[in-house]
mmCIF file of C-alpha atoms in Angstrom:
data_model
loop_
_atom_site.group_PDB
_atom_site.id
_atom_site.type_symbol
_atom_site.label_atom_id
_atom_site.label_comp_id
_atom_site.label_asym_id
_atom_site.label_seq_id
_atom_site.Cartn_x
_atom_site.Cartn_y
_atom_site.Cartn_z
ATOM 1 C CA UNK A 1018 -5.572 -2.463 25.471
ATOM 2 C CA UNK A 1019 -8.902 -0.931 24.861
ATOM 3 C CA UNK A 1020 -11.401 -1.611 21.948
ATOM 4 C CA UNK A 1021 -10.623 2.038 20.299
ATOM 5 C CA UNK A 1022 -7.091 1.825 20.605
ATOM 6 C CA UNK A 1023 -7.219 -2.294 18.981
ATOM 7 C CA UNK A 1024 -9.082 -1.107 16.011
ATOM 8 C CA UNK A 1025 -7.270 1.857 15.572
ATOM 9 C CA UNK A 1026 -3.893 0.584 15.335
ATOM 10 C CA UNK A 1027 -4.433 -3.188 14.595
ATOM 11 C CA UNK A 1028 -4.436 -6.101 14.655
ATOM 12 C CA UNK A 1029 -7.393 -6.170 12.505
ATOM 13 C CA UNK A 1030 -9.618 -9.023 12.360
ATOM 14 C CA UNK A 1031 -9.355 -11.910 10.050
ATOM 15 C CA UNK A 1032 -11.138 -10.824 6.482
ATOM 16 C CA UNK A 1033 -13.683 -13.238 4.770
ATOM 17 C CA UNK A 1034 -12.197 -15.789 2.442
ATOM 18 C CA UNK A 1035 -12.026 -15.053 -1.965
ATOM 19 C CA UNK A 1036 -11.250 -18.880 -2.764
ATOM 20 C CA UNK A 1037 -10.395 -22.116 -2.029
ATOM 21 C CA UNK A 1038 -6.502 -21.598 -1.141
ATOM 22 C CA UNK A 1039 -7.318 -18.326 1.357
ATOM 23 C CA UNK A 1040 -10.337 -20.029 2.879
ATOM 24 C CA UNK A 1041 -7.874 -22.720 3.762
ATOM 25 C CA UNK A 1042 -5.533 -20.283 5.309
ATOM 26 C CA UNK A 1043 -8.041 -18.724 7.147
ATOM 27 C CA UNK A 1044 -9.335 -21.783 9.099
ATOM 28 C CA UNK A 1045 -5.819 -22.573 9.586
ATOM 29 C CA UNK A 1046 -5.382 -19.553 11.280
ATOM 30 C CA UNK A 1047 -8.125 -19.696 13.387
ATOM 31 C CA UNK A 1048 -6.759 -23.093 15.117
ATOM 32 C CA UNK A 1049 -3.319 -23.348 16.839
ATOM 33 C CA UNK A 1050 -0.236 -23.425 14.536
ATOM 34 C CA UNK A 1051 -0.117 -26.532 12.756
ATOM 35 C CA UNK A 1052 0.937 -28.063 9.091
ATOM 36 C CA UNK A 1053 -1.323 -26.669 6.379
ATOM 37 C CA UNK A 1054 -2.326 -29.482 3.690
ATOM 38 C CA UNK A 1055 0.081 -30.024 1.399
ATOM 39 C CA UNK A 1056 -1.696 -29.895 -2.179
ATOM 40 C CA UNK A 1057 -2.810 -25.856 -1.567
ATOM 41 C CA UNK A 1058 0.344 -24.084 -3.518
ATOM 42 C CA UNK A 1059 -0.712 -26.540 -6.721
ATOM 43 C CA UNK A 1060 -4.192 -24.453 -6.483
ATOM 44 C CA UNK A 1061 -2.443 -21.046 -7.064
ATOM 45 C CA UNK A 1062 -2.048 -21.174 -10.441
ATOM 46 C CA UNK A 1063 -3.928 -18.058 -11.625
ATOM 47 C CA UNK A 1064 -4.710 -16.778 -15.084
ATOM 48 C CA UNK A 1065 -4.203 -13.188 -14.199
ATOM 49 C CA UNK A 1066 -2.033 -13.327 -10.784
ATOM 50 C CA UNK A 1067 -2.538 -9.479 -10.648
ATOM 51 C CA UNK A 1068 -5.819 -9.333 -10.216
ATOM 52 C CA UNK A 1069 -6.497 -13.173 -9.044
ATOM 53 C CA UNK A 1070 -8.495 -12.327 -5.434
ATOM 54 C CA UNK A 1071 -7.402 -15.944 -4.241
ATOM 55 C CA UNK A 1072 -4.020 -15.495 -4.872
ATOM 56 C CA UNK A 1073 -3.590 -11.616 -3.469
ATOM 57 C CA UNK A 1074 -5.677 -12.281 -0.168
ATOM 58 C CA UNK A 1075 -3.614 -15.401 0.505
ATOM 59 C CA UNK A 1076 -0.506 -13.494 0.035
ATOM 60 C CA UNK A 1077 -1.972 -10.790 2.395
ATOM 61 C CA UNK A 1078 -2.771 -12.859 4.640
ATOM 62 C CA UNK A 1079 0.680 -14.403 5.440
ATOM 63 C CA UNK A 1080 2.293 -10.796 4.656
ATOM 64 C CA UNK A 1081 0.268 -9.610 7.853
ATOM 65 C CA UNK A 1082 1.603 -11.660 10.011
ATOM 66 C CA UNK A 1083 4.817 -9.812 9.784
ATOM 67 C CA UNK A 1084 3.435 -6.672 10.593
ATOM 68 C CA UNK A 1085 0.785 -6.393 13.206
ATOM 69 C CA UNK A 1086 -0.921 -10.159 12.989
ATOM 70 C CA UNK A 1087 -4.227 -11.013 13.118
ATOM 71 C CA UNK A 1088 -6.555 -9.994 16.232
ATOM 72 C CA UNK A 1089 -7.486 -13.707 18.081
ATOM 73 C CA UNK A 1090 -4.333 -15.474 15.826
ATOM 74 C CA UNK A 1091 -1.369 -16.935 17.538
ATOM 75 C CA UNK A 1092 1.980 -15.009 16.891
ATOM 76 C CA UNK A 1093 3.910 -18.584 16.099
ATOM 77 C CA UNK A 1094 1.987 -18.450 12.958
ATOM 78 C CA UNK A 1095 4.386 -16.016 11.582
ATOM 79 C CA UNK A 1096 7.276 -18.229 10.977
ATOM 80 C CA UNK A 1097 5.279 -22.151 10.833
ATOM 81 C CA UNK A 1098 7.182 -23.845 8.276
ATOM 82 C CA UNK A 1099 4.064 -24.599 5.773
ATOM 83 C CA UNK A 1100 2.438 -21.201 5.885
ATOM 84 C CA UNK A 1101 5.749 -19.689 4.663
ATOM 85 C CA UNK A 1102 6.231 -22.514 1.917
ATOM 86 C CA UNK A 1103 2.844 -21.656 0.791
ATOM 87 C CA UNK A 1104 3.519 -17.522 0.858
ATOM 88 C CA UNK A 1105 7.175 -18.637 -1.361
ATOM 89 C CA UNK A 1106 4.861 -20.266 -3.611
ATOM 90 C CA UNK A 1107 2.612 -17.417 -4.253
ATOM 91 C CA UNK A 1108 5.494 -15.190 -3.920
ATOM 92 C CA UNK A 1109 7.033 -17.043 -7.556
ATOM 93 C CA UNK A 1110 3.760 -16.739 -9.045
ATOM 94 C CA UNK A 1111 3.329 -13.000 -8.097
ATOM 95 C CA UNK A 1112 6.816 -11.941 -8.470
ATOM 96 C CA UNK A 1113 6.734 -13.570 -12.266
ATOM 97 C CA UNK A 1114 3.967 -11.789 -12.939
ATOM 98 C CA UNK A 1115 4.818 -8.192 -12.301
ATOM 99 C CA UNK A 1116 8.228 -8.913 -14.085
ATOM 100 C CA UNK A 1117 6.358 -9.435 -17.148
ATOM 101 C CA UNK A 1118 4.076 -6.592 -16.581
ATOM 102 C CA UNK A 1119 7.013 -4.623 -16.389
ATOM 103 C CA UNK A 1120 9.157 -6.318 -19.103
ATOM 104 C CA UNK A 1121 12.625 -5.513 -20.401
ATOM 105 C CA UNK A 1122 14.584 -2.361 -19.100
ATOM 106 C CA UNK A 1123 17.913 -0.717 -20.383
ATOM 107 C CA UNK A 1124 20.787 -2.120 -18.685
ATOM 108 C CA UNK A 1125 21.903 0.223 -16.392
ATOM 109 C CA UNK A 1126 25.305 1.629 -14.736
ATOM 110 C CA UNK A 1127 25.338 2.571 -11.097
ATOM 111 C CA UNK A 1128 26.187 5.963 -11.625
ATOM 112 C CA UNK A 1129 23.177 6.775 -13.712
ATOM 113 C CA UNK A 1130 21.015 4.820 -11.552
ATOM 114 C CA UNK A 1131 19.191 8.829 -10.364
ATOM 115 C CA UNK A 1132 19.095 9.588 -14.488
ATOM 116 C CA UNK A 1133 17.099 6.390 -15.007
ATOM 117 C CA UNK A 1134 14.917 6.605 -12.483
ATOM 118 C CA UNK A 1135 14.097 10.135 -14.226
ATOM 119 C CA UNK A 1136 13.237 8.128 -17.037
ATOM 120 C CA UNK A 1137 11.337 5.584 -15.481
ATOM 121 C CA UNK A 1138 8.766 7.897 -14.105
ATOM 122 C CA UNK A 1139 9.257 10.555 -16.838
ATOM 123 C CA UNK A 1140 7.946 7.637 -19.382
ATOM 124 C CA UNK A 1141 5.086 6.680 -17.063
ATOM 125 C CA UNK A 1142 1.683 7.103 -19.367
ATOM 126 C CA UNK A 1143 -0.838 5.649 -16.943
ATOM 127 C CA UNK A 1144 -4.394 7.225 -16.579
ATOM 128 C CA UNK A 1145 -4.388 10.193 -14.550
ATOM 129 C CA UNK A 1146 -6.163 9.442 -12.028
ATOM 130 C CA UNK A 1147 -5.058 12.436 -9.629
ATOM 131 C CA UNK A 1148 -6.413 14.647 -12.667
ATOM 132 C CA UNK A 1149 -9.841 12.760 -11.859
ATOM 133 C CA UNK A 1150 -10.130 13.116 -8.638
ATOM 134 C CA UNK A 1151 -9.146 16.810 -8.885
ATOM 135 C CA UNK A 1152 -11.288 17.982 -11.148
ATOM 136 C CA UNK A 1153 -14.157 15.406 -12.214
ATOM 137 C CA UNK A 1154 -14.656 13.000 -8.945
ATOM 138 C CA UNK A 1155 -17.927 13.429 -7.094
ATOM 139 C CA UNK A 1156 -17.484 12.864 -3.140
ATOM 140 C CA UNK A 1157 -18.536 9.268 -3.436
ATOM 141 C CA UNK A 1158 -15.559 8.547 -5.612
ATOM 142 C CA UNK A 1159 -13.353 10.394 -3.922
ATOM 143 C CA UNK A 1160 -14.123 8.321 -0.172
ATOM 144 C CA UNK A 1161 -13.752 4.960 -2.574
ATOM 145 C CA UNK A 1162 -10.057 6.304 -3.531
ATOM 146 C CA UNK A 1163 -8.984 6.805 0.574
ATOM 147 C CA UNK A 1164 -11.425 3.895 1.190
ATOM 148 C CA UNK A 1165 -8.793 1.642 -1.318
ATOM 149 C CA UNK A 1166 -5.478 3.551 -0.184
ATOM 150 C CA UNK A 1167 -6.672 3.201 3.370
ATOM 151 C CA UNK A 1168 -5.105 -0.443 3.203
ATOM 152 C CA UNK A 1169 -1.587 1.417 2.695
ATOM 153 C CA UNK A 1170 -1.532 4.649 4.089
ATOM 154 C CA UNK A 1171 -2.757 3.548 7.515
ATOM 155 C CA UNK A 1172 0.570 1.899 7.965
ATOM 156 C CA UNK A 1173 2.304 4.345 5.902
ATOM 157 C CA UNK A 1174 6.098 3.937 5.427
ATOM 158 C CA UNK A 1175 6.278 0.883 7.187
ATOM 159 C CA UNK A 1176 6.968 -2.020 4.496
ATOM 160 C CA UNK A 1177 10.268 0.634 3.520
ATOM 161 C CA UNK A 1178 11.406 0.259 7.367
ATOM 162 C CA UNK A 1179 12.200 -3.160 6.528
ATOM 163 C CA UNK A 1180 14.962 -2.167 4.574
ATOM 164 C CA UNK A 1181 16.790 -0.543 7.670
ATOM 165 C CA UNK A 1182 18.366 -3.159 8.767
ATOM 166 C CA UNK A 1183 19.818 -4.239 5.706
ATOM 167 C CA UNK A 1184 21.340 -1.234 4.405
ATOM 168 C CA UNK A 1185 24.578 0.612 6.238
ATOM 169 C CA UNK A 1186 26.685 4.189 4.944
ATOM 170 C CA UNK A 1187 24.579 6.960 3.581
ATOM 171 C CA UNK A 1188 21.858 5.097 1.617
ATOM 172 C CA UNK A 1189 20.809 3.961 5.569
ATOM 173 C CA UNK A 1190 21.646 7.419 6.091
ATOM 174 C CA UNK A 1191 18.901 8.371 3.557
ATOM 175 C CA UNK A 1192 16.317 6.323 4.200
ATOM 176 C CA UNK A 1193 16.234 7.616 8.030
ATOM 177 C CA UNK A 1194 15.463 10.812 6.545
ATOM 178 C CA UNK A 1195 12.797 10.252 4.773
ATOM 179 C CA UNK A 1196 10.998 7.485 7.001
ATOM 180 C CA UNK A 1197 11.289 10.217 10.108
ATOM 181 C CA UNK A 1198 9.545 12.299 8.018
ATOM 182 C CA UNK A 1199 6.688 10.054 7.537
ATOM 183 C CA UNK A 1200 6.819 8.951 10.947
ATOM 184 C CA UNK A 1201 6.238 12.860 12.124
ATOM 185 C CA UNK A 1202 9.846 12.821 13.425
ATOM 186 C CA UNK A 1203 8.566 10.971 16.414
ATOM 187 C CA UNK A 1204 5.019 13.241 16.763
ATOM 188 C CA UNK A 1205 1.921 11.464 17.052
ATOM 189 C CA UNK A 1206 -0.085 14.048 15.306
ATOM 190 C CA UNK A 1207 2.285 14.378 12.450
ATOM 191 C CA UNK A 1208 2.614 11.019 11.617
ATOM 192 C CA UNK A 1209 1.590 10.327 7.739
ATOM 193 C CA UNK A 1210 -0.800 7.203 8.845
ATOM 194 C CA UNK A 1211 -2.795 9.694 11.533
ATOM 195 C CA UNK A 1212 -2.736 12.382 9.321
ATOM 196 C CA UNK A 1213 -4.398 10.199 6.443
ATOM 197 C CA UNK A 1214 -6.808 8.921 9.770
ATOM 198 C CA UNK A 1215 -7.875 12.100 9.881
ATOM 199 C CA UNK A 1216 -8.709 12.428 6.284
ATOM 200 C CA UNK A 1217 -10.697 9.479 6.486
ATOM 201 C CA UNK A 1218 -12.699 10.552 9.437
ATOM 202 C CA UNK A 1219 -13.379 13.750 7.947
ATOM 203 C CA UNK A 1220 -14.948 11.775 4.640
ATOM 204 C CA UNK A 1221 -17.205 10.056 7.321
ATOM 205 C CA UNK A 1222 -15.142 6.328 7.043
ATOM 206 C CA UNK A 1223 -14.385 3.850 9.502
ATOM 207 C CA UNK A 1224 -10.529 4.599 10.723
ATOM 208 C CA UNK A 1225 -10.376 1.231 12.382
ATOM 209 C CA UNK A 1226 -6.686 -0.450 10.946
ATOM 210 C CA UNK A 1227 -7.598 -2.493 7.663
ATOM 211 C CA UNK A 1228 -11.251 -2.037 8.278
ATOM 212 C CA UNK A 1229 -11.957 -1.829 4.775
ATOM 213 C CA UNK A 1230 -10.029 -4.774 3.916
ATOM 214 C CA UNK A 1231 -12.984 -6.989 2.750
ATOM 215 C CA UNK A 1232 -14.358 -4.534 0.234
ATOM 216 C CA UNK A 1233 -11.108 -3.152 -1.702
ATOM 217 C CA UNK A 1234 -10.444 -5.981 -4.855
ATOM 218 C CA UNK A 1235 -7.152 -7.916 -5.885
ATOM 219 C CA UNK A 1236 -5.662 -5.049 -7.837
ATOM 220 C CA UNK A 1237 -5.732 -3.185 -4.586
ATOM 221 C CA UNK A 1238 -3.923 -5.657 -2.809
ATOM 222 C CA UNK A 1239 -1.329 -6.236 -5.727
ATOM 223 C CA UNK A 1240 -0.003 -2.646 -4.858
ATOM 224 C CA UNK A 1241 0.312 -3.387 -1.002
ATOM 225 C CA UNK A 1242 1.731 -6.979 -1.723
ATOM 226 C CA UNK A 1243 4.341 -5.751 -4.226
ATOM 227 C CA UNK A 1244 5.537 -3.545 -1.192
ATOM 228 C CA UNK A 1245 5.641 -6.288 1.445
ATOM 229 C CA UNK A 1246 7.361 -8.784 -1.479
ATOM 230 C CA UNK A 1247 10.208 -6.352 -1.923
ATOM 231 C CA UNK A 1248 10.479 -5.624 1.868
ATOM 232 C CA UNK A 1249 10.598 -8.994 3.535
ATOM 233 C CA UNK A 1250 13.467 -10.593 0.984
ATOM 234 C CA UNK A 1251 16.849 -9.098 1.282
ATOM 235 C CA UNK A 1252 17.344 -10.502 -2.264
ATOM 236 C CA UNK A 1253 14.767 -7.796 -3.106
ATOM 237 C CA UNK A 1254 16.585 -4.565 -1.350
ATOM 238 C CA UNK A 1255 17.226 -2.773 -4.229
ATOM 239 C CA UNK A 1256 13.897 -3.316 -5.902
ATOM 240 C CA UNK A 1257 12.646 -1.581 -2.485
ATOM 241 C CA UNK A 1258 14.524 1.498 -2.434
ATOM 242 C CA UNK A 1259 13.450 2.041 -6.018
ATOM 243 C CA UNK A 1260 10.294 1.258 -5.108
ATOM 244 C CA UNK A 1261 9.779 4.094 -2.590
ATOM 245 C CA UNK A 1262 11.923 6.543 -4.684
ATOM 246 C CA UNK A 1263 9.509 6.196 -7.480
ATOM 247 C CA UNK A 1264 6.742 6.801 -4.803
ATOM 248 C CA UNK A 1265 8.411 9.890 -3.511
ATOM 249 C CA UNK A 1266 9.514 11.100 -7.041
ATOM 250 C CA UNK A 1267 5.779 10.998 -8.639
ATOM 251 C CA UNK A 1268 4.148 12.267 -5.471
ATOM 252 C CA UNK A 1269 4.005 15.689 -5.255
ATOM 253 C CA UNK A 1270 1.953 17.003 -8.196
ATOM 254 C CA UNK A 1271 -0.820 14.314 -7.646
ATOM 255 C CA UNK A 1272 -1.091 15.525 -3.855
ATOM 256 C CA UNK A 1273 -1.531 19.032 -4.670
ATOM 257 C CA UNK A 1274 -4.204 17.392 -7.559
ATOM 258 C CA UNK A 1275 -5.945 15.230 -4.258
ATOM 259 C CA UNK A 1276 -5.988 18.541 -2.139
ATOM 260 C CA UNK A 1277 -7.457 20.518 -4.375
ATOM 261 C CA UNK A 1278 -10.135 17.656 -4.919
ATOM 262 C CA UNK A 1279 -10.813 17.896 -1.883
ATOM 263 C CA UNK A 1280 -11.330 21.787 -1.793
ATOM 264 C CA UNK A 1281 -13.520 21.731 -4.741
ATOM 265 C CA UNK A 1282 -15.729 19.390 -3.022
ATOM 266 C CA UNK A 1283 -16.134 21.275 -0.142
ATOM 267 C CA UNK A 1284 -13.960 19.661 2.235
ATOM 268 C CA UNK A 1285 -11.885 22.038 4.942
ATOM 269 C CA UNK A 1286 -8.230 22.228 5.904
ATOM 270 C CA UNK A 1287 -8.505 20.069 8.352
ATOM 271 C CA UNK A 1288 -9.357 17.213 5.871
ATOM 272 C CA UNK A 1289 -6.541 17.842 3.010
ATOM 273 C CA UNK A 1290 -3.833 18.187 5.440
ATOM 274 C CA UNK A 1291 -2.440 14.836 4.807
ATOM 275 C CA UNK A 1292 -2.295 15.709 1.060
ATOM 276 C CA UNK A 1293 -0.873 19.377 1.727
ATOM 277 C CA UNK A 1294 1.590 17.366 3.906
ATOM 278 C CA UNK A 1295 3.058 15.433 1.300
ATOM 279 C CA UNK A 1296 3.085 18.361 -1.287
ATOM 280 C CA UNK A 1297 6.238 20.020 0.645
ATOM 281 C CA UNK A 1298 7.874 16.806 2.067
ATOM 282 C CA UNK A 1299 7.991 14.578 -0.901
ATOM 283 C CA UNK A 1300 9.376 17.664 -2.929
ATOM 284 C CA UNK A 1301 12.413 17.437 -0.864
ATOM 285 C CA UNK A 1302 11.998 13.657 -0.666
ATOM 286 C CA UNK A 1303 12.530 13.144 -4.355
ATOM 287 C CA UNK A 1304 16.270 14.350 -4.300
ATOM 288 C CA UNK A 1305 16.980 12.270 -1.412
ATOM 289 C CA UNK A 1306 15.654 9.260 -2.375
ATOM 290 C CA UNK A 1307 17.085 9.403 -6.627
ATOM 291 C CA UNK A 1308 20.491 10.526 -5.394
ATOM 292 C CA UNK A 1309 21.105 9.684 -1.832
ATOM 293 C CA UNK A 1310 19.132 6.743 -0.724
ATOM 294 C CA UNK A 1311 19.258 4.705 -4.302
ATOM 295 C CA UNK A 1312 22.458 6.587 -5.723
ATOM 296 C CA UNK A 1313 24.469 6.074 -2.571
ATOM 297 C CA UNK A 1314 23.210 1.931 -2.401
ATOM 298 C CA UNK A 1315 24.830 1.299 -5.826
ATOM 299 C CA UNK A 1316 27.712 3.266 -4.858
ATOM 300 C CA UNK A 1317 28.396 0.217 -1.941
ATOM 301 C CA UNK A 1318 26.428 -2.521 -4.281
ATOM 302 C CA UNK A 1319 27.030 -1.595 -7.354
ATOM 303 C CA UNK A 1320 25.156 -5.183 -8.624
ATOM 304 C CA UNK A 1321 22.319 -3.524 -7.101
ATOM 305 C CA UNK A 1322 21.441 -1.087 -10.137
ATOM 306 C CA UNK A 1323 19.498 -3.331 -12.133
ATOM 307 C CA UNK A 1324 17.018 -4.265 -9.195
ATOM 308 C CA UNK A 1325 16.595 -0.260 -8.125
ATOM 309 C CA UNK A 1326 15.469 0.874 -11.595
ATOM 310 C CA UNK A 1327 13.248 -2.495 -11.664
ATOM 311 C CA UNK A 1328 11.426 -1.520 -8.316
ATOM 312 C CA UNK A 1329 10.915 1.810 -9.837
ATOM 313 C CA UNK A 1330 9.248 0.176 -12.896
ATOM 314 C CA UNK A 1331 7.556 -1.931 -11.068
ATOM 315 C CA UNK A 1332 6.007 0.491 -8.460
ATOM 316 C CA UNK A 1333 4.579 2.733 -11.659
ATOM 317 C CA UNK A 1334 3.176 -0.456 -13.010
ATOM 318 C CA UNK A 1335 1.106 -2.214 -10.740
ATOM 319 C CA UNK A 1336 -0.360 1.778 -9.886
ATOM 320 C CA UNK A 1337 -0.872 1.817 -13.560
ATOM 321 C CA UNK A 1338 -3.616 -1.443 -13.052
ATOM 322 C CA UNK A 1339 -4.898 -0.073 -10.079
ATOM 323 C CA UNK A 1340 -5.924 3.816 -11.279
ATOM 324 C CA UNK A 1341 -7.046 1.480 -14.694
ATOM 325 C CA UNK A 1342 -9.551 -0.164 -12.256
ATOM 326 C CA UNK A 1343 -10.632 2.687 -10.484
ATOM 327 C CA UNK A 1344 -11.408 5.033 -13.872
ATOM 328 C CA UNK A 1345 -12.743 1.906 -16.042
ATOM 329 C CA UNK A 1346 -15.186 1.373 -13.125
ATOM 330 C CA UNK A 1347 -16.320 5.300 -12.682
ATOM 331 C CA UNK A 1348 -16.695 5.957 -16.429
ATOM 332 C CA UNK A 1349 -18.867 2.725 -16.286
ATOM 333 C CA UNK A 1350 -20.936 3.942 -13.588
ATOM 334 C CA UNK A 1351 -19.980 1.165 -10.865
ATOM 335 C CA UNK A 1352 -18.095 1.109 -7.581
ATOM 336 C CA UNK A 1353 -14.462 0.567 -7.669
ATOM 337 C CA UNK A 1354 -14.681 -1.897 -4.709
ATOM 338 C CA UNK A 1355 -15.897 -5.264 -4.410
ATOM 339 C CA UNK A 1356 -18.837 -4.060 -1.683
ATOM 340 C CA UNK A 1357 -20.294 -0.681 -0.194
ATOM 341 C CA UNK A 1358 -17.911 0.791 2.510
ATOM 342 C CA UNK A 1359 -19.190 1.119 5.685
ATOM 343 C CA UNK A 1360 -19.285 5.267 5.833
ATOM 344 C CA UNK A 1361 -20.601 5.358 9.070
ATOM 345 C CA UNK A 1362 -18.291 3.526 11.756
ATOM 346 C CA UNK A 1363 -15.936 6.121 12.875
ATOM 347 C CA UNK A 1364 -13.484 5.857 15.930
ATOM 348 C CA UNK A 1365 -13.030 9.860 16.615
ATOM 349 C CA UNK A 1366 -15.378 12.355 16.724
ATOM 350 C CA UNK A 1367 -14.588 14.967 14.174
ATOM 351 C CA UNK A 1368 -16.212 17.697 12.851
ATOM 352 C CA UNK A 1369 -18.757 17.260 10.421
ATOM 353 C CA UNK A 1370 -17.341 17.862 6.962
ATOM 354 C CA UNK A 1371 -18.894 20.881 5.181
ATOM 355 C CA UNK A 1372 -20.320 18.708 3.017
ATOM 356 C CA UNK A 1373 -22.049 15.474 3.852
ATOM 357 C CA UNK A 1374 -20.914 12.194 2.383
ATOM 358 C CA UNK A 1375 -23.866 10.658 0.655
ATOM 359 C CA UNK A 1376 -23.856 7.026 0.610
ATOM 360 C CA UNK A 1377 -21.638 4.877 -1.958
ATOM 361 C CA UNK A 1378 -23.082 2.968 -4.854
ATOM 362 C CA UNK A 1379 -24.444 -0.525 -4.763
ATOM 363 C CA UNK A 1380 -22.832 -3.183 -6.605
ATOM 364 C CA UNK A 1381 -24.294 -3.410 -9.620
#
């Protein structure tokens, strides 16, 4: 495999530690499989797990394994006994955390699973950060939001796929909708993660597979995490599916907000395609995922209700903290991420944008 194609589609290298408990794991990691010591969950005990960088890295850390590994780390780390006891233990600490954060919900029947998700994202009142970008955000700010959803959209769709194999009847039915929509319905070009490439290329970033993985901060994380907690327990199936149908049900209107960011900055088709993209799709996406993806799961697992509506909750939550972060830190004058990104190290060779990135801030 060449360099291009490694960095492009992964596995990225290992990231540089945020504490004691993922600088562990990352020496680990570097070294054959083996038992990691045993006193490291004790040390995740985090005021704030939500925005606690020890905690979120290490949790990212053994998350990737699952997906596309680490470039120089040996694929038997994915299932060694004492990296997965550790990832359970952050996993209790996490998971408690965003229940609180989300709190108490209605009880819920499975035939008005649809009508509460409705509610759930019809009571949202998080900042609007789409309204930001659209109408406020210089071009600086605008790269540090795709520089933070970069971590995501690069491997758009793919913590959902894990609940394929666990679902049968039409809410498997449903999901294989929508995912060969973001997949580009088996198109290269129209995949979600190469259009959003794209994007990124045209803002004069580095497209390289979690390249920007050192400089995006816990809360960032906390959103991916939440994804790859839902999608790797079965337990957690229903919390999934509401998870992506509150993705697909608040989508639209903040992607026609992003793409016409974009075009009041100067940027060209060509650059707000991936936003245009999702404008159309995740119109249609929204009835398929309330009714027939999460409506037709409680149909079969009717016990299931109460963990849809709380993956829904959940979803709108932790993307609550994480526009919070990026407006408090704007209206302050500071970056959003932990360090400068790296605007220069590009793997295609696009067009220059009509306008030309200027540097991001400093750190103050």
């Amino acid at each position: 495999m060449s360099e291009l194609v490694d960095r492009r589609y992964g596995p990225a290298p290992l990231p540089r530690s945020r504490g004691p408990v993922s600088a562990a794991v990352l020496d680990a990691l570097r070294r054959p499989p083996h038992d990691l010591p045993d006193n490291l969950a004790a040390r995740l005990d985090p005021a704030d797990p939500l925005t606690d960088e020890d905690l979120q890295l290490t949790l990212f850390l053994c998350y990737e394994t699952h997906y596309r590994g680490w470039r120089g780390v040996a694929d038997d780390w994915e299932w060694q006994p004492s990296l997965l006891a550790l990832r359970s233990s952050a996993e209790r600490v996490f998971e408690a955390a965003v229940r609180r954060l989300v709190g108490p919900l209605p009880a819920v029947r499975p035939a008005g699973v649809p009508a509460a998700l409705a509610d759930v994202v019809a009571a949202d009142d998080g900042p609007s950060l789409a309204a930001h970008l659209q109408r406020r955000a210089t071009l600086a700010q605008f790269r540090e939001f795709v520089t933070h959803r970069s971590i995501y959209h690069l491997r758009e769709a793919d913590p959902h796929s894990w609940a394929l194999p666990r679902l049968g009847g039409p809410a498997k039915a449903a999901l294989v909708e929508i995912q060969m929509d973001e997949y580009g319905n088996g198109r290269l070009d129209r995949m979600h993660a190469e259009l959003f490439r794209t994007t990124m290329a045209r803002l004069g970033l580095d497209t390289g597979y979690a390249a920007h993985l050192d400089v995006v901060p816990a809360v960032t994380l906390a959103t991916n995490n939440l994804m790859s907690l839902f999608g790797l327990h079965r337990r957690l199936r229903g919390a999934l599916l509401g998870h992506l149908a509150a993705y697909e049900m608040t989508s639209s209107l903040p992607n026609r907000r992003y793409g016409n960011g974009l075009r009041r900055l100067g940027l060209d088709e060509v650059a707000t395609r991936f936003y245009d993209e999702h404008v159309e799709a995740d119109a249609v996406h929204e009835q398929i995922a309330a009714h027939d993806l999460c409506g037709g799961l409680v149909r079969v697992e009717p016990e299931l209700a109460p963990d849809v509506v709380f993956g829904a909750a959940a979803a709108l939550a932790v993307d609550r903290l994480f526009a919070a972060h990026l407006l408090d830190s704007w209206s302050a004058a500071r970056t959003s991420l932990r360090t400068p990104a790296n605007p220069t190290r590009t793997l295609t060779a696009p067009t220059a944008p009509t306008t030309t990135p200027p540097p991001l801030p400093a750190v103050a």
